[in-house]
C-alpha positions as YAML, in Angstrom:
chain: A
units: angstrom
residues:
- id: 1
  name: MET
  ca: [119.51, 111.70, 69.72]
- id: 2
  name: ALA
  ca: [116.86, 109.54, 67.45]
- id: 3
  name: ASN
  ca: [113.32, 109.64, 68.71]
- id: 4
  name: ARG
  ca: [112.72, 105.96, 69.52]
- id: 5
  name: ASP
  ca: [109.09, 104.67, 71.28]
- id: 6
  name: ARG
  ca: [110.18, 104.11, 74.86]
- id: 7
  name: ARG
  ca: [106.81, 101.83, 75.53]
- id: 8
  name: SER
  ca: [107.16, 98.74, 77.10]
- id: 9
  name: PRO
  ca: [106.24, 96.00, 74.71]
- id: 10
  name: SER
  ca: [104.81, 94.31, 78.24]
- id: 11
  name: ARG
  ca: [102.36, 96.98, 78.47]
- id: 12
  name: PRO
  ca: [99.77, 96.83, 75.55]
- id: 13
  name: ALA
  ca: [97.31, 98.58, 77.48]
- id: 14
  name: GLN
  ca: [99.42, 102.25, 77.93]
- id: 15
  name: GLU
  ca: [98.89, 102.26, 74.15]
- id: 16
  name: LYS
  ca: [95.15, 102.94, 74.53]
- id: 17
  name: SER
  ca: [95.33, 105.47, 77.01]
- id: 18
  name: LEU
  ca: [97.82, 108.23, 77.83]
- id: 19
  name: HIS
  ca: [101.12, 108.00, 79.60]
- id: 20
  name: ILE
  ca: [101.29, 109.22, 83.15]
- id: 21
  name: GLY
  ca: [103.34, 111.97, 81.60]
- id: 22
  name: GLN
  ca: [101.34, 112.71, 78.94]
- id: 23
  name: LYS
  ca: [98.83, 112.82, 81.42]
- id: 24
  name: ILE
  ca: [100.49, 115.13, 83.38]
- id: 25
  name: ARG
  ca: [101.53, 117.50, 80.55]
- id: 26
  name: GLN
  ca: [98.16, 117.88, 79.08]
- id: 27
  name: MET
  ca: [96.27, 118.82, 82.50]
- id: 28
  name: ARG
  ca: [99.66, 120.96, 82.58]
- id: 29
  name: GLN
  ca: [98.83, 122.69, 79.55]
- id: 30
  name: GLU
  ca: [95.03, 122.83, 80.25]
- id: 31
  name: ARG
  ca: [95.91, 125.37, 82.73]
- id: 32
  name: GLY
  ca: [98.19, 127.26, 81.19]
- id: 33
  name: LEU
  ca: [101.42, 126.27, 82.89]
- id: 34
  name: SER
  ca: [104.57, 126.58, 82.19]
- id: 35
  name: LEU
  ca: [107.28, 123.78, 83.30]
- id: 36
  name: THR
  ca: [108.93, 126.02, 85.48]
- id: 37
  name: ALA
  ca: [105.48, 127.33, 86.89]
- id: 38
  name: LEU
  ca: [104.09, 123.91, 87.90]
- id: 39
  name: ALA
  ca: [107.32, 122.71, 89.44]
- id: 40
  name: ALA
  ca: [107.52, 126.15, 91.39]
- id: 41
  name: ARG
  ca: [103.61, 125.54, 92.66]
- id: 42
  name: ALA
  ca: [104.45, 121.99, 93.51]
- id: 43
  name: GLY
  ca: [107.96, 122.37, 95.12]
- id: 44
  name: ILE
  ca: [109.20, 119.93, 92.75]
- id: 45
  name: ALA
  ca: [112.49, 119.84, 90.58]
- id: 46
  name: LYS
  ca: [111.66, 120.97, 86.53]
- id: 47
  name: SER
  ca: [114.14, 118.67, 85.45]
- id: 48
  name: TYR
  ca: [111.78, 115.79, 87.54]
- id: 49
  name: LEU
  ca: [108.96, 116.69, 85.68]
- id: 50
  name: SER
  ca: [110.18, 117.44, 82.29]
- id: 51
  name: ASN
  ca: [111.72, 113.79, 82.54]
- id: 52
  name: ILE
  ca: [108.43, 112.19, 83.70]
- id: 53
  name: GLU
  ca: [106.35, 114.16, 81.15]
- id: 54
  name: ARG
  ca: [108.97, 113.24, 77.94]
- id: 55
  name: ARG
  ca: [109.46, 109.86, 80.10]
- id: 56
  name: VAL
  ca: [112.77, 109.50, 80.47]
- id: 57
  name: GLN
  ca: [111.65, 108.38, 83.52]
- id: 58
  name: SER
  ca: [108.68, 106.50, 83.92]
- id: 59
  name: ASN
  ca: [107.63, 105.78, 87.32]
- id: 60
  name: PRO
  ca: [107.29, 108.86, 89.52]
- id: 61
  name: SER
  ca: [106.84, 108.48, 93.12]
- id: 62
  name: MET
  ca: [103.97, 109.20, 95.39]
- id: 63
  name: LEU
  ca: [104.64, 112.25, 97.18]
- id: 64
  name: PHE
  ca: [105.34, 113.70, 93.57]
- id: 65
  name: LEU
  ca: [102.11, 112.61, 92.45]
- id: 66
  name: GLU
  ca: [100.38, 113.92, 95.77]
- id: 67
  name: LYS
  ca: [102.23, 117.28, 95.13]
- id: 68
  name: LEU
  ca: [101.39, 117.88, 91.52]
- id: 69
  name: SER
  ca: [97.22, 116.62, 92.47]
- id: 70
  name: ARG
  ca: [97.32, 119.62, 94.86]
- id: 71
  name: VAL
  ca: [97.83, 121.89, 92.75]
- id: 72
  name: PHE
  ca: [95.86, 120.65, 89.55]
- id: 73
  name: GLY
  ca: [93.15, 120.24, 92.48]
- id: 74
  name: VAL
  ca: [92.36, 116.25, 91.58]
- id: 75
  name: GLU
  ca: [92.86, 112.89, 93.62]
- id: 76
  name: VAL
  ca: [96.22, 111.41, 93.30]
- id: 77
  name: GLU
  ca: [93.95, 108.34, 91.27]
- id: 78
  name: THR
  ca: [93.78, 110.90, 88.11]
- id: 79
  name: PHE
  ca: [97.31, 110.13, 87.21]
- id: 80
  name: VAL
  ca: [97.13, 106.82, 87.14]
- id: 81
  name: LYS
  ca: [93.96, 105.23, 86.63]
- id: 82
  name: ASP
  ca: [92.78, 103.67, 82.75]
- id: 83
  name: MET
  ca: [96.50, 102.49, 83.19]
- id: 84
  name: GLY
  ca: [96.07, 99.06, 85.62]
- id: 85
  name: ILE
  ca: [98.36, 100.53, 88.27]
- id: 86
  name: ARG
  ca: [97.02, 100.31, 91.59]
- id: 87
  name: PRO
  ca: [99.42, 101.26, 95.15]
- id: 88
  name: GLU
  ca: [100.19, 97.25, 96.32]
- id: 89
  name: LEU
  ca: [99.61, 98.03, 100.02]
- id: 90
  name: ASP
  ca: [99.55, 94.35, 102.01]
- id: 91
  name: GLY
  ca: [96.49, 93.74, 104.25]
- id: 92
  name: GLU
  ca: [98.33, 94.53, 107.71]
- id: 93
  name: TRP
  ca: [98.13, 98.07, 106.12]
- id: 94
  name: VAL
  ca: [94.91, 98.17, 104.39]
- id: 95
  name: GLU
  ca: [93.82, 96.94, 107.86]
- id: 96
  name: LEU
  ca: [95.60, 99.41, 109.64]
- id: 97
  name: VAL
  ca: [93.72, 102.17, 107.18]
- id: 98
  name: GLN
  ca: [90.26, 101.32, 108.15]
- id: 99
  name: GLU
  ca: [90.62, 100.35, 111.40]
- id: 100
  name: ALA
  ca: [91.87, 104.81, 111.87]
- id: 101
  name: VAL
  ca: [89.12, 105.42, 109.81]
- id: 102
  name: LYS
  ca: [86.86, 103.90, 111.89]
- id: 103
  name: ALA
  ca: [88.17, 105.09, 114.88]
- id: 104
  name: GLY
  ca: [87.76, 109.24, 113.18]
- id: 105
  name: VAL
  ca: [91.36, 109.51, 112.24]
- id: 106
  name: GLU
  ca: [91.18, 112.59, 109.08]
- id: 107
  name: LYS
  ca: [93.75, 112.15, 106.10]
- id: 108
  name: ARG
  ca: [95.31, 115.72, 107.17]
- id: 109
  name: GLU
  ca: [96.10, 113.67, 110.36]
- id: 110
  name: PHE
  ca: [98.06, 110.62, 108.67]
- id: 111
  name: ARG
  ca: [99.86, 113.63, 106.15]
- id: 112
  name: THR
  ca: [100.83, 115.09, 110.24]
- id: 113
  name: LEU
  ca: [102.10, 112.38, 111.01]
- id: 114
  name: ILE
  ca: [104.05, 111.82, 107.55]
- id: 115
  name: GLU
  ca: [105.66, 115.16, 108.06]
- id: 116
  name: PHE
  ca: [106.62, 114.50, 111.80]
- id: 117
  name: LYS
  ca: [108.69, 111.09, 110.64]
- id: 118
  name: LYS
  ca: [109.88, 113.36, 108.00]
- id: 119
  name: TYR
  ca: [111.40, 115.91, 110.48]
- id: 120
  name: LEU
  ca: [112.64, 112.96, 113.03]
- id: 121
  name: LYS
  ca: [114.58, 111.39, 110.23]
- id: 122
  name: GLN
  ca: [115.73, 114.45, 108.91]
- id: 123
  name: THR
  ca: [117.20, 115.27, 112.45]
- id: 124
  name: ASP
  ca: [118.22, 112.50, 113.57]
- id: 125
  name: SER
  ca: [120.34, 112.15, 109.89]
- id: 126
  name: SER
  ca: [122.01, 115.44, 110.20]
- id: 127
  name: SER
  ca: [123.14, 114.77, 114.18]
...
């Protein structure tokens, strides 16, 4: 199979910076981790990680990036900064998050809620 350039012509800014998969590969290699080791530590599929690094897939999920960020000890934004990519939240979500922060809700409490919702969804689907 020929090695084709998979860059989108509509995103010339990405040519100046590393693609998200390239950033992930670079961070993995700087830490001396193999694909297998990183996938195991992050709890993600090795094949998915490989596809992201090779640009077979170019839009990793936020959950995927969160898992990698925990292993690498960096913020999720590290993967997407300088690429013009920003998660889109409607105004109501922004207000809710700001209100929660003002009320003293911590990130770990948000994560606990998310995990609980996932658990409920899983138990509902297995019934």
